[in-house]
Amino acid sequence: MVQGRCSAVAAKVLLCCLLLHFEVAQSASFTVGGRGGWTFNAAAWPKGKRFKAGDTLVFNYNPSIHNVVAVNRAGYKSCKAPKGAKVFKSGKDQIKLKKGQNFFICNYIGHCQAGMKIAVTAA
């Protein structure tokens, strides 16, 4: 009886590991802006692309003149980072998408207003 329970637990653990591996293997990486990288007029870049939770967005840019800030919908629309927003500034940021809407802006003066922002919906 104990051996049967142990086998069932081991089978469940193995199944969970396989599912996790499958999820990781299915995630994709997208370079924001393509070869041009994270720059002005990026707002249209996500159009026509399909994103999933767990996919990674790669933001390549010159960190002395740009950054990436993860914001909410209000921050995206107003081009203002809310208090406590996560700011990325390495120039080679890799950000994993969460399920639902994901919003990113550059909060250097005037950059977001010039289209340096993206909204991505991950299934």
JSON list of C-alpha atoms in Angstrom, two decimals:
[
{"chain": "A", "resi": 1, "resn": "MET", "atom": "CA", "xyz": [0.00, 0.00, 0.00]},
{"chain": "A", "resi": 2, "resn": "VAL", "atom": "CA", "xyz": [2.81, 2.46, 0.91]},
{"chain": "A", "resi": 3, "resn": "GLN", "atom": "CA", "xyz": [4.70, 1.53, -2.25]},
{"chain": "A", "resi": 4, "resn": "GLY", "atom": "CA", "xyz": [1.61, 2.34, -4.35]},
{"chain": "A", "resi": 5, "resn": "ARG", "atom": "CA", "xyz": [1.34, 5.80, -2.78]},
{"chain": "A", "resi": 6, "resn": "CYS", "atom": "CA", "xyz": [5.03, 6.49, -3.36]},
{"chain": "A", "resi": 7, "resn": "SER", "atom": "CA", "xyz": [4.69, 5.46, -7.00]},
{"chain": "A", "resi": 8, "resn": "ALA", "atom": "CA", "xyz": [1.68, 7.76, -7.43]},
{"chain": "A", "resi": 9, "resn": "VAL", "atom": "CA", "xyz": [3.55, 10.68, -5.84]},
{"chain": "A", "resi": 10, "resn": "ALA", "atom": "CA", "xyz": [6.61, 10.02, -8.00]},
{"chain": "A", "resi": 11, "resn": "ALA", "atom": "CA", "xyz": [4.43, 9.89, -11.11]},
{"chain": "A", "resi": 12, "resn": "LYS", "atom": "CA", "xyz": [2.83, 13.24, -10.21]},
{"chain": "A", "resi": 13, "resn": "VAL", "atom": "CA", "xyz": [6.23, 14.83, -9.61]},
{"chain": "A", "resi": 14, "resn": "LEU", "atom": "CA", "xyz": [7.49, 13.50, -12.95]},
{"chain": "A", "resi": 15, "resn": "LEU", "atom": "CA", "xyz": [4.39, 14.80, -14.73]},
{"chain": "A", "resi": 16, "resn": "CYS", "atom": "CA", "xyz": [4.85, 18.26, -13.18]},
{"chain": "A", "resi": 17, "resn": "CYS", "atom": "CA", "xyz": [8.49, 18.32, -14.26]},
{"chain": "A", "resi": 18, "resn": "LEU", "atom": "CA", "xyz": [7.56, 17.34, -17.81]},
{"chain": "A", "resi": 19, "resn": "LEU", "atom": "CA", "xyz": [4.87, 20.01, -17.99]},
{"chain": "A", "resi": 20, "resn": "LEU", "atom": "CA", "xyz": [7.28, 22.64, -16.67]},
{"chain": "A", "resi": 21, "resn": "HIS", "atom": "CA", "xyz": [9.91, 21.57, -19.20]},
{"chain": "A", "resi": 22, "resn": "PHE", "atom": "CA", "xyz": [7.34, 21.73, -22.01]},
{"chain": "A", "resi": 23, "resn": "GLU", "atom": "CA", "xyz": [6.29, 25.26, -20.96]},
{"chain": "A", "resi": 24, "resn": "VAL", "atom": "CA", "xyz": [9.90, 26.48, -20.86]},
{"chain": "A", "resi": 25, "resn": "ALA", "atom": "CA", "xyz": [10.68, 24.82, -24.20]},
{"chain": "A", "resi": 26, "resn": "GLN", "atom": "CA", "xyz": [7.70, 26.55, -25.80]},
{"chain": "A", "resi": 27, "resn": "SER", "atom": "CA", "xyz": [8.60, 30.10, -24.75]},
{"chain": "A", "resi": 28, "resn": "ALA", "atom": "CA", "xyz": [10.00, 32.45, -27.37]},
{"chain": "A", "resi": 29, "resn": "SER", "atom": "CA", "xyz": [12.31, 35.44, -27.37]},
{"chain": "A", "resi": 30, "resn": "PHE", "atom": "CA", "xyz": [11.49, 38.67, -29.24]},
{"chain": "A", "resi": 31, "resn": "THR", "atom": "CA", "xyz": [13.88, 41.55, -29.87]},
{"chain": "A", "resi": 32, "resn": "VAL", "atom": "CA", "xyz": [11.83, 44.71, -29.43]},
{"chain": "A", "resi": 33, "resn": "GLY", "atom": "CA", "xyz": [12.13, 46.89, -32.52]},
{"chain": "A", "resi": 34, "resn": "GLY", "atom": "CA", "xyz": [13.92, 44.18, -34.49]},
{"chain": "A", "resi": 35, "resn": "ARG", "atom": "CA", "xyz": [17.42, 45.03, -35.68]},
{"chain": "A", "resi": 36, "resn": "GLY", "atom": "CA", "xyz": [16.86, 48.71, -34.89]},
{"chain": "A", "resi": 37, "resn": "GLY", "atom": "CA", "xyz": [16.29, 47.90, -31.23]},
{"chain": "A", "resi": 38, "resn": "TRP", "atom": "CA", "xyz": [14.32, 49.85, -28.63]},
{"chain": "A", "resi": 39, "resn": "THR", "atom": "CA", "xyz": [13.97, 53.33, -30.08]},
{"chain": "A", "resi": 40, "resn": "PHE", "atom": "CA", "xyz": [11.45, 55.95, -31.17]},
{"chain": "A", "resi": 41, "resn": "ASN", "atom": "CA", "xyz": [8.23, 54.97, -32.98]},
{"chain": "A", "resi": 42, "resn": "ALA", "atom": "CA", "xyz": [8.25, 51.49, -31.41]},
{"chain": "A", "resi": 43, "resn": "ALA", "atom": "CA", "xyz": [4.55, 51.56, -30.48]},
{"chain": "A", "resi": 44, "resn": "ALA", "atom": "CA", "xyz": [3.50, 49.63, -33.62]},
{"chain": "A", "resi": 45, "resn": "TRP", "atom": "CA", "xyz": [6.20, 46.95, -33.28]},
{"chain": "A", "resi": 46, "resn": "PRO", "atom": "CA", "xyz": [3.96, 44.36, -31.48]},
{"chain": "A", "resi": 47, "resn": "LYS", "atom": "CA", "xyz": [1.31, 44.41, -34.24]},
{"chain": "A", "resi": 48, "resn": "GLY", "atom": "CA", "xyz": [0.94, 41.04, -35.97]},
{"chain": "A", "resi": 49, "resn": "LYS", "atom": "CA", "xyz": [2.99, 39.18, -33.37]},
{"chain": "A", "resi": 50, "resn": "ARG", "atom": "CA", "xyz": [1.62, 36.52, -31.01]},
{"chain": "A", "resi": 51, "resn": "PHE", "atom": "CA", "xyz": [2.94, 36.54, -27.48]},
{"chain": "A", "resi": 52, "resn": "LYS", "atom": "CA", "xyz": [2.51, 34.03, -24.67]},
{"chain": "A", "resi": 53, "resn": "ALA", "atom": "CA", "xyz": [3.09, 34.31, -20.95]},
{"chain": "A", "resi": 54, "resn": "GLY", "atom": "CA", "xyz": [6.70, 33.29, -20.36]},
{"chain": "A", "resi": 55, "resn": "ASP", "atom": "CA", "xyz": [7.99, 34.73, -23.63]},
{"chain": "A", "resi": 56, "resn": "THR", "atom": "CA", "xyz": [10.94, 37.08, -23.25]},
{"chain": "A", "resi": 57, "resn": "LEU", "atom": "CA", "xyz": [11.19, 40.59, -24.67]},
{"chain": "A", "resi": 58, "resn": "VAL", "atom": "CA", "xyz": [14.77, 41.69, -25.35]},
{"chain": "A", "resi": 59, "resn": "PHE", "atom": "CA", "xyz": [15.30, 45.45, -25.24]},
{"chain": "A", "resi": 60, "resn": "ASN", "atom": "CA", "xyz": [18.55, 46.54, -26.93]},
{"chain": "A", "resi": 61, "resn": "TYR", "atom": "CA", "xyz": [19.39, 50.24, -26.63]},
{"chain": "A", "resi": 62, "resn": "ASN", "atom": "CA", "xyz": [22.01, 52.80, -25.65]},
{"chain": "A", "resi": 63, "resn": "PRO", "atom": "CA", "xyz": [21.64, 53.07, -21.84]},
{"chain": "A", "resi": 64, "resn": "SER", "atom": "CA", "xyz": [23.11, 56.57, -21.75]},
{"chain": "A", "resi": 65, "resn": "ILE", "atom": "CA", "xyz": [20.08, 57.93, -23.65]},
{"chain": "A", "resi": 66, "resn": "HIS", "atom": "CA", "xyz": [17.23, 55.43, -23.04]},
{"chain": "A", "resi": 67, "resn": "ASN", "atom": "CA", "xyz": [15.74, 53.05, -20.48]},
{"chain": "A", "resi": 68, "resn": "VAL", "atom": "CA", "xyz": [12.81, 50.67, -20.16]},
{"chain": "A", "resi": 69, "resn": "VAL", "atom": "CA", "xyz": [10.14, 51.08, -17.50]},
{"chain": "A", "resi": 70, "resn": "ALA", "atom": "CA", "xyz": [7.46, 48.46, -16.84]},
{"chain": "A", "resi": 71, "resn": "VAL", "atom": "CA", "xyz": [4.26, 50.43, -16.24]},
{"chain": "A", "resi": 72, "resn": "ASN", "atom": "CA", "xyz": [0.53, 49.89, -15.90]},
{"chain": "A", "resi": 73, "resn": "ARG", "atom": "CA", "xyz": [-2.09, 50.99, -18.45]},
{"chain": "A", "resi": 74, "resn": "ALA", "atom": "CA", "xyz": [-2.37, 54.48, -16.91]},
{"chain": "A", "resi": 75, "resn": "GLY", "atom": "CA", "xyz": [1.42, 54.92, -17.06]},
{"chain": "A", "resi": 76, "resn": "TYR", "atom": "CA", "xyz": [1.41, 53.80, -20.70]},
{"chain": "A", "resi": 77, "resn": "LYS", "atom": "CA", "xyz": [-1.34, 56.24, -21.67]},
{"chain": "A", "resi": 78, "resn": "SER", "atom": "CA", "xyz": [0.07, 59.19, -19.72]},
{"chain": "A", "resi": 79, "resn": "CYS", "atom": "CA", "xyz": [3.74, 58.40, -20.44]},
{"chain": "A", "resi": 80, "resn": "LYS", "atom": "CA", "xyz": [4.43, 58.69, -16.71]},
{"chain": "A", "resi": 81, "resn": "ALA", "atom": "CA", "xyz": [5.92, 55.93, -14.61]},
{"chain": "A", "resi": 82, "resn": "PRO", "atom": "CA", "xyz": [3.89, 55.26, -11.47]},
{"chain": "A", "resi": 83, "resn": "LYS", "atom": "CA", "xyz": [5.64, 55.28, -8.12]},
{"chain": "A", "resi": 84, "resn": "GLY", "atom": "CA", "xyz": [7.54, 52.04, -7.60]},
{"chain": "A", "resi": 85, "resn": "ALA", "atom": "CA", "xyz": [7.66, 51.12, -11.30]},
{"chain": "A", "resi": 86, "resn": "LYS", "atom": "CA", "xyz": [10.52, 48.78, -12.25]},
{"chain": "A", "resi": 87, "resn": "VAL", "atom": "CA", "xyz": [13.19, 50.64, -14.25]},
{"chain": "A", "resi": 88, "resn": "PHE", "atom": "CA", "xyz": [15.59, 48.69, -16.46]},
{"chain": "A", "resi": 89, "resn": "LYS", "atom": "CA", "xyz": [18.75, 50.42, -17.67]},
{"chain": "A", "resi": 90, "resn": "SER", "atom": "CA", "xyz": [21.32, 47.84, -18.78]},
{"chain": "A", "resi": 91, "resn": "GLY", "atom": "CA", "xyz": [20.87, 48.42, -22.50]},
{"chain": "A", "resi": 92, "resn": "LYS", "atom": "CA", "xyz": [20.33, 44.66, -22.95]},
{"chain": "A", "resi": 93, "resn": "ASP", "atom": "CA", "xyz": [17.30, 44.00, -20.78]},
{"chain": "A", "resi": 94, "resn": "GLN", "atom": "CA", "xyz": [15.43, 40.69, -20.95]},
{"chain": "A", "resi": 95, "resn": "ILE", "atom": "CA", "xyz": [11.93, 40.85, -19.53]},
{"chain": "A", "resi": 96, "resn": "LYS", "atom": "CA", "xyz": [9.63, 37.84, -19.19]},
{"chain": "A", "resi": 97, "resn": "LEU", "atom": "CA", "xyz": [6.01, 38.52, -20.11]},
{"chain": "A", "resi": 98, "resn": "LYS", "atom": "CA", "xyz": [3.23, 37.84, -17.65]},
{"chain": "A", "resi": 99, "resn": "LYS", "atom": "CA", "xyz": [-0.19, 36.65, -18.77]},
{"chain": "A", "resi": 100, "resn": "GLY", "atom": "CA", "xyz": [-2.39, 39.53, -19.89]},
{"chain": "A", "resi": 101, "resn": "GLN", "atom": "CA", "xyz": [-1.33, 43.05, -20.73]},
{"chain": "A", "resi": 102, "resn": "ASN", "atom": "CA", "xyz": [2.26, 44.23, -20.36]},
{"chain": "A", "resi": 103, "resn": "PHE", "atom": "CA", "xyz": [3.21, 47.88, -20.85]},
{"chain": "A", "resi": 104, "resn": "PHE", "atom": "CA", "xyz": [6.68, 49.41, -21.30]},
{"chain": "A", "resi": 105, "resn": "ILE", "atom": "CA", "xyz": [7.88, 52.98, -21.84]},
{"chain": "A", "resi": 106, "resn": "CYS", "atom": "CA", "xyz": [11.10, 54.95, -21.97]},
{"chain": "A", "resi": 107, "resn": "ASN", "atom": "CA", "xyz": [10.73, 57.65, -19.33]},
{"chain": "A", "resi": 108, "resn": "TYR", "atom": "CA", "xyz": [13.44, 60.00, -20.57]},
{"chain": "A", "resi": 109, "resn": "ILE", "atom": "CA", "xyz": [11.83, 63.37, -21.28]},
{"chain": "A", "resi": 110, "resn": "GLY", "atom": "CA", "xyz": [9.81, 63.30, -24.51]},
{"chain": "A", "resi": 111, "resn": "HIS", "atom": "CA", "xyz": [10.75, 59.77, -25.53]},
{"chain": "A", "resi": 112, "resn": "CYS", "atom": "CA", "xyz": [7.49, 58.04, -24.65]},
{"chain": "A", "resi": 113, "resn": "GLN", "atom": "CA", "xyz": [5.54, 60.87, -26.30]},
{"chain": "A", "resi": 114, "resn": "ALA", "atom": "CA", "xyz": [7.63, 60.23, -29.44]},
{"chain": "A", "resi": 115, "resn": "GLY", "atom": "CA", "xyz": [6.37, 56.62, -29.54]},
{"chain": "A", "resi": 116, "resn": "MET", "atom": "CA", "xyz": [8.99, 54.92, -27.41]},
{"chain": "A", "resi": 117, "resn": "LYS", "atom": "CA", "xyz": [6.43, 52.70, -25.73]},
{"chain": "A", "resi": 118, "resn": "ILE", "atom": "CA", "xyz": [4.85, 49.32, -26.38]},
{"chain": "A", "resi": 119, "resn": "ALA", "atom": "CA", "xyz": [1.79, 47.44, -25.16]},
{"chain": "A", "resi": 120, "resn": "VAL", "atom": "CA", "xyz": [1.95, 43.65, -25.43]},
{"chain": "A", "resi": 121, "resn": "THR", "atom": "CA", "xyz": [-0.81, 41.17, -24.61]},
{"chain": "A", "resi": 122, "resn": "ALA", "atom": "CA", "xyz": [0.40, 37.70, -23.69]},
{"chain": "A", "resi": 123, "resn": "ALA", "atom": "CA", "xyz": [-2.00, 34.75, -23.93]}
]
